[in-house]
C-alpha positions as a Markdown table, in Angstrom:
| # | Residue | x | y | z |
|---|---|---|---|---|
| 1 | Unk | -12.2 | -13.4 | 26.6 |
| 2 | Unk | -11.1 | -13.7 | 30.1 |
| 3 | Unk | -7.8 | -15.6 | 29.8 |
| 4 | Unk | -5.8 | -14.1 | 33.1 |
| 5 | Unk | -3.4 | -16.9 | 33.0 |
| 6 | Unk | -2.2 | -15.9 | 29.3 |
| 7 | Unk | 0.5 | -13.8 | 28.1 |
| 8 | Unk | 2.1 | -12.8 | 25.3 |
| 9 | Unk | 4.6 | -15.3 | 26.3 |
| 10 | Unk | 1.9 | -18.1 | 26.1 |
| 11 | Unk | 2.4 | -20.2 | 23.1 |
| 12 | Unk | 0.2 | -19.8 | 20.0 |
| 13 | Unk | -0.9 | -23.1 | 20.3 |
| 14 | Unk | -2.2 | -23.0 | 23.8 |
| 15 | Unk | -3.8 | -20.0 | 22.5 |
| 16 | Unk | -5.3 | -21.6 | 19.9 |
| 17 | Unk | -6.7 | -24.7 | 21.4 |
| 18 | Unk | -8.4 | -22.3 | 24.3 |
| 19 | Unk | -10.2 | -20.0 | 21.2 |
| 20 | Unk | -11.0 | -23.4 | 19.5 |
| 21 | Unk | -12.8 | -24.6 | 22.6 |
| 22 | Unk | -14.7 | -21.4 | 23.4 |
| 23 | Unk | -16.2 | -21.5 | 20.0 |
| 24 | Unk | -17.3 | -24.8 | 20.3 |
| 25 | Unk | -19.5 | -23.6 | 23.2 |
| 26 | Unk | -21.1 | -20.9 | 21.3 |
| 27 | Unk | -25.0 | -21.6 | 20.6 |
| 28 | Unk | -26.9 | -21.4 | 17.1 |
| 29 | Unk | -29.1 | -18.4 | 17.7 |
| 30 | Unk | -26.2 | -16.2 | 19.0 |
| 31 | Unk | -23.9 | -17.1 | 16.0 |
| 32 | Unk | -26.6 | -16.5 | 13.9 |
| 33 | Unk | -27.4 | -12.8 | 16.1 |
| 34 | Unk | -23.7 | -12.0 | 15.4 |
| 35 | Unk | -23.7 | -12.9 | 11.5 |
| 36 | Unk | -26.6 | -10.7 | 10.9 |
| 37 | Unk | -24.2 | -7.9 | 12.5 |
| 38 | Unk | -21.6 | -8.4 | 10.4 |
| 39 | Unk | -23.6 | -9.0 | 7.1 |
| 40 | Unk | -25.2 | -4.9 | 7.9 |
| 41 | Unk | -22.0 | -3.6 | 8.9 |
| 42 | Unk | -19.9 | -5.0 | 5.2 |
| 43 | Unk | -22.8 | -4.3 | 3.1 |
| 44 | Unk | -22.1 | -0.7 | 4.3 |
| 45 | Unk | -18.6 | -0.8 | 4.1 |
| 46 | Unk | -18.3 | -2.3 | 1.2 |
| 47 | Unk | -20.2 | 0.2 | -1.1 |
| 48 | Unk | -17.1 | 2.2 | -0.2 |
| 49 | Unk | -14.6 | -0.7 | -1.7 |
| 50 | Unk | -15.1 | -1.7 | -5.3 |
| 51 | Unk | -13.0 | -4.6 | -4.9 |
| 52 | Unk | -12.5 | -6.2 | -1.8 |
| 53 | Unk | -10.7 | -9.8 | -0.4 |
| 54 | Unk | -13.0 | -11.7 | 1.8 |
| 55 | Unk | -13.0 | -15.5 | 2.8 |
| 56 | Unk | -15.8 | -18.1 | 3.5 |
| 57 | Unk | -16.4 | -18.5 | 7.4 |
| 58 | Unk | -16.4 | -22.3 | 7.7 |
| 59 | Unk | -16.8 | -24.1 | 11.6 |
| 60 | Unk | -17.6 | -22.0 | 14.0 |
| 61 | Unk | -15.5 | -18.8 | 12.0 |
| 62 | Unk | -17.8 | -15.8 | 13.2 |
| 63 | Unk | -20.1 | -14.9 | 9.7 |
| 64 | Unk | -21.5 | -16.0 | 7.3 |
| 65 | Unk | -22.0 | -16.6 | 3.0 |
| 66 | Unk | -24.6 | -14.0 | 3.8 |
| 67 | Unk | -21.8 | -11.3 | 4.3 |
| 68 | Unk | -20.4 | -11.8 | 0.9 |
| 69 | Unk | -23.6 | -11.8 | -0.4 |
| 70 | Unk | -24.0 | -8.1 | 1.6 |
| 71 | Unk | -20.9 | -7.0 | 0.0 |
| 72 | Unk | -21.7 | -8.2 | -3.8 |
| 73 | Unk | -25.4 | -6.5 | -3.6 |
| 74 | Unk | -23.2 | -3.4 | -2.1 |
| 75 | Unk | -21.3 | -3.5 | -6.2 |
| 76 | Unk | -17.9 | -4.8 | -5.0 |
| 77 | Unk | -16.4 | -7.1 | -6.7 |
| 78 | Unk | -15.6 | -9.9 | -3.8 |
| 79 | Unk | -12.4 | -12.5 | -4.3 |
| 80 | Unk | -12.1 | -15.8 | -2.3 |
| 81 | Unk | -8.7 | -17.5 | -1.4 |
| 82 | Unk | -7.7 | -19.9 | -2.9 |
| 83 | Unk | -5.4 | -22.0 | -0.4 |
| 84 | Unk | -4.2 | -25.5 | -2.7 |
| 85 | Unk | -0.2 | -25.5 | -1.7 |
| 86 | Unk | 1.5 | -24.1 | 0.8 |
| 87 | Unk | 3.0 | -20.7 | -0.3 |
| 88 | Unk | 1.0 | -17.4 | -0.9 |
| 89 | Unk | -3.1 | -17.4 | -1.3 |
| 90 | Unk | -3.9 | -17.1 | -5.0 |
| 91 | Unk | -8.1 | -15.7 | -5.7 |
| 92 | Unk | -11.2 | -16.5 | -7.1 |
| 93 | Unk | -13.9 | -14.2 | -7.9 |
| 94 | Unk | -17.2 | -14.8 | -6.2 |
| 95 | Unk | -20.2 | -15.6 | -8.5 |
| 96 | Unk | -22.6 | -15.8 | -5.8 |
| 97 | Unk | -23.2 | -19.4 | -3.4 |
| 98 | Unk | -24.0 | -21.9 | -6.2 |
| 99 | Unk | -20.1 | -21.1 | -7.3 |
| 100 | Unk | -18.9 | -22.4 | -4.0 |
| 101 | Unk | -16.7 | -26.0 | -4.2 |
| 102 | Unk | -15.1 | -28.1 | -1.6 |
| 103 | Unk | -11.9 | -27.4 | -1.3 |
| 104 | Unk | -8.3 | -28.1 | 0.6 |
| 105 | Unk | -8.1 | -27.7 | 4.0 |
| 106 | Unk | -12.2 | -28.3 | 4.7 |
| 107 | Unk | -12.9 | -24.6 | 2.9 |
| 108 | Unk | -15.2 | -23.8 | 0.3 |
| 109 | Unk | -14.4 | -21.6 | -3.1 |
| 110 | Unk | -15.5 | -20.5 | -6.1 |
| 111 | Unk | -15.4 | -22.7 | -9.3 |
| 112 | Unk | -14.3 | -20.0 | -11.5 |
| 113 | Unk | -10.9 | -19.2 | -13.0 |
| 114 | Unk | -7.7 | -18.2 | -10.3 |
| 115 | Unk | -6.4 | -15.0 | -10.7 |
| 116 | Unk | -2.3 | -14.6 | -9.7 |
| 117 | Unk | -1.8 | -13.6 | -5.6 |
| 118 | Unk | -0.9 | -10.2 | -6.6 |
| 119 | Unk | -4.9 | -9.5 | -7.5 |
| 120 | Unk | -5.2 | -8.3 | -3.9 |
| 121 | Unk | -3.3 | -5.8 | -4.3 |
| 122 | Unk | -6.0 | -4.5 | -5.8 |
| 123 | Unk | -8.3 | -4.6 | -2.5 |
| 124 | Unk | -8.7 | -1.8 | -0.8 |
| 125 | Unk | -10.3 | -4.2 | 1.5 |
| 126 | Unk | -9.0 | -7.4 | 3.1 |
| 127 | Unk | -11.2 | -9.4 | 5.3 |
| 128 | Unk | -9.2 | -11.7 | 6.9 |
| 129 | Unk | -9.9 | -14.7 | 9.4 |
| 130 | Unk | -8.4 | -15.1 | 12.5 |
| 131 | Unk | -8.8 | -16.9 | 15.9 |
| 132 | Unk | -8.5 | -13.6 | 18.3 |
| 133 | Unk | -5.9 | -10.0 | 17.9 |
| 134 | Unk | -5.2 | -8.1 | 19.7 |
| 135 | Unk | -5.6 | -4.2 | 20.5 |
| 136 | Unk | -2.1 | -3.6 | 18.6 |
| 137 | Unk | -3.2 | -5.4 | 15.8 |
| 138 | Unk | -1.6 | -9.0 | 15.9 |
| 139 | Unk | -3.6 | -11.4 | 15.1 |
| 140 | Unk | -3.8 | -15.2 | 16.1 |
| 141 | Unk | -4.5 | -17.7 | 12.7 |
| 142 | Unk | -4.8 | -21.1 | 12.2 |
| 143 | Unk | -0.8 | -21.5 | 12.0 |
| 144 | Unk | -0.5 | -22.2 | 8.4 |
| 145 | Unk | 1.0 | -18.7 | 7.3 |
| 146 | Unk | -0.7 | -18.6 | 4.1 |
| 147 | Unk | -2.0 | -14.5 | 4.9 |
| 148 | Unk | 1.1 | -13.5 | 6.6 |
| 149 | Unk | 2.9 | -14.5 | 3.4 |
| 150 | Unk | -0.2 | -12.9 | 1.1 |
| 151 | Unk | -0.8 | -9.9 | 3.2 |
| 152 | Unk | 2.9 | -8.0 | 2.3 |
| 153 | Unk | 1.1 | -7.8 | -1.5 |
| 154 | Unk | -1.6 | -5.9 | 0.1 |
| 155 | Unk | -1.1 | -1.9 | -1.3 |
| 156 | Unk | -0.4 | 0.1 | 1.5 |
| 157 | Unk | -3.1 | 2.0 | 2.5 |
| 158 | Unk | -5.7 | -1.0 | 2.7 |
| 159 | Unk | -7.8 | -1.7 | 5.4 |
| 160 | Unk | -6.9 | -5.2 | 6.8 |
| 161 | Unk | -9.6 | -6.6 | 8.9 |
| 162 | Unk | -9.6 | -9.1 | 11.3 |
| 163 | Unk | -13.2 | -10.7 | 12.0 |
| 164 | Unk | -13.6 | -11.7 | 15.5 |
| 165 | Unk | -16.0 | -12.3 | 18.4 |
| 166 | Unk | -15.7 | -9.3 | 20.6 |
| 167 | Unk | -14.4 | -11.7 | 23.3 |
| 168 | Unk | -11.5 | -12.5 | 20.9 |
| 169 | Unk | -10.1 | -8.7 | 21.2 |
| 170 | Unk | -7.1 | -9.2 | 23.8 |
| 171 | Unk | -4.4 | -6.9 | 25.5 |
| 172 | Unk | -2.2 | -8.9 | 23.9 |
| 173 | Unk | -0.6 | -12.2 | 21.8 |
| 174 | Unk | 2.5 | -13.8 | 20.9 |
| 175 | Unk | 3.7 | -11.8 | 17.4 |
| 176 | Unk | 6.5 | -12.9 | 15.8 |
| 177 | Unk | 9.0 | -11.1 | 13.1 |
| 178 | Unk | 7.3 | -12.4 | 9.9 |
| 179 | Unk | 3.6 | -11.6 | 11.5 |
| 180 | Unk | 1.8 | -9.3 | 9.3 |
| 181 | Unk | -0.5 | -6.9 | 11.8 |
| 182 | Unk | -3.8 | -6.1 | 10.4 |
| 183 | Unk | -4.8 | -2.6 | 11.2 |
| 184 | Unk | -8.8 | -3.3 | 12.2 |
| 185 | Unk | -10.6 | -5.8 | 14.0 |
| 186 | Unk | -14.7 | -6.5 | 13.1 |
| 187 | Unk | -17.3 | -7.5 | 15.6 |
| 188 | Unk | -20.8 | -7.6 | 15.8 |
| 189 | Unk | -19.9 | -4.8 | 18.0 |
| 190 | Unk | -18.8 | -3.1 | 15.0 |
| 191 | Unk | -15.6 | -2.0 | 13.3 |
| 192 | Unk | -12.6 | -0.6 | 15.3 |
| 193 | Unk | -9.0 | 1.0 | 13.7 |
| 194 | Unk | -6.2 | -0.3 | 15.7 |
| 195 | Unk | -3.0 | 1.1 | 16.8 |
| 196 | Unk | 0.0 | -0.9 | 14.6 |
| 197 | Unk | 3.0 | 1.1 | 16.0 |
């Protein structure tokens, strides 16, 4: 994303709005290009996590249903946020698309029982949403703080993975004290470890 008049000093909402607006120009057949990417690469990566934290891509989020699908054939068990107060994100397994309800906040999730927030700390992968990160790791959300909160239950040695467009990888955002890095970024490109120091 060439943003030259950007900074780390620009404010996340400025941010936002210009990440917001670039997705809206993005066509059908190249969102649906980049989905297929992603759906390969976590169907691979997932056979190496038997259970992992994953979220429904709704708007113009980069992926797809198909990508939890990919990681469910893989055998991992998949669990879905579940976002209904503010506070930290408790989950819900995922029983495949027909499960799928709306939900708060315009997102879909499964129908099935909610398991406590600490279940992710039994992911070894966390797939989480974001609007762009950075090459250090911190990532741009939607503002609400509901996986900055949830991420500090993560075990230590997980892979957190921001899912991005690869013109949403930047030199570098705002990151504030209670910002929780993530330590790789996923494109179509493919996956990449960052540095978090």
């Amino acid at each position: 994303m060439t943003v030259p008049e950007f900074t780390e000093n620009t404010p996340k909402d400025r941010w936002r709005k210009y990440v917001l607006a670039e997705r809206r120009l993005l066509d059908g057949a190249q969102r649906a290009m980049e989905s297929s990417a992603l759906c390969h690469v976590l169907g691979e990566l997932a056979a190496e996590h038997p259970v992992v934290a994953a979220y429904v891509p709704v708007g113009r989020e980069p992926g797809s249903i198909e990508m939890l699908d990919a990681m469910a054939a893989a055998g991992s068990v998949v669990l879905l946020p579940s976002a209904h107060e503010p506070g930290l994100l408790r989950w819900v397994r995922y029983a495949g698309r027909e499960s799928l309800v709306t939900a708060p906040f315009g997102l879909l999730e499964p129908s099935g029982p909610t398991l406590d927030p600490d279940a992710v700390s039994e992911c070894t992968l966390v797939l989480v949403p974001a609007l762009a990160v950075d090459r250090n790791g911190n990532r741009l959300g939607r503002g609400a703080g509901f996986y900055d909160r949830t991420l500090d239950l993560c075990r230590p040695d997980a892979m957190l993975v921001a899912v991005v467009r690869e013109s949403e990888v930047v030199d570098r955002l705002p990151a504030e004290s209670h910002d929780r890095p993530v330590t790789h970024v996923l494109t179509a490109g493919g996956l990449v470890r960052l540095s978090t120091e």
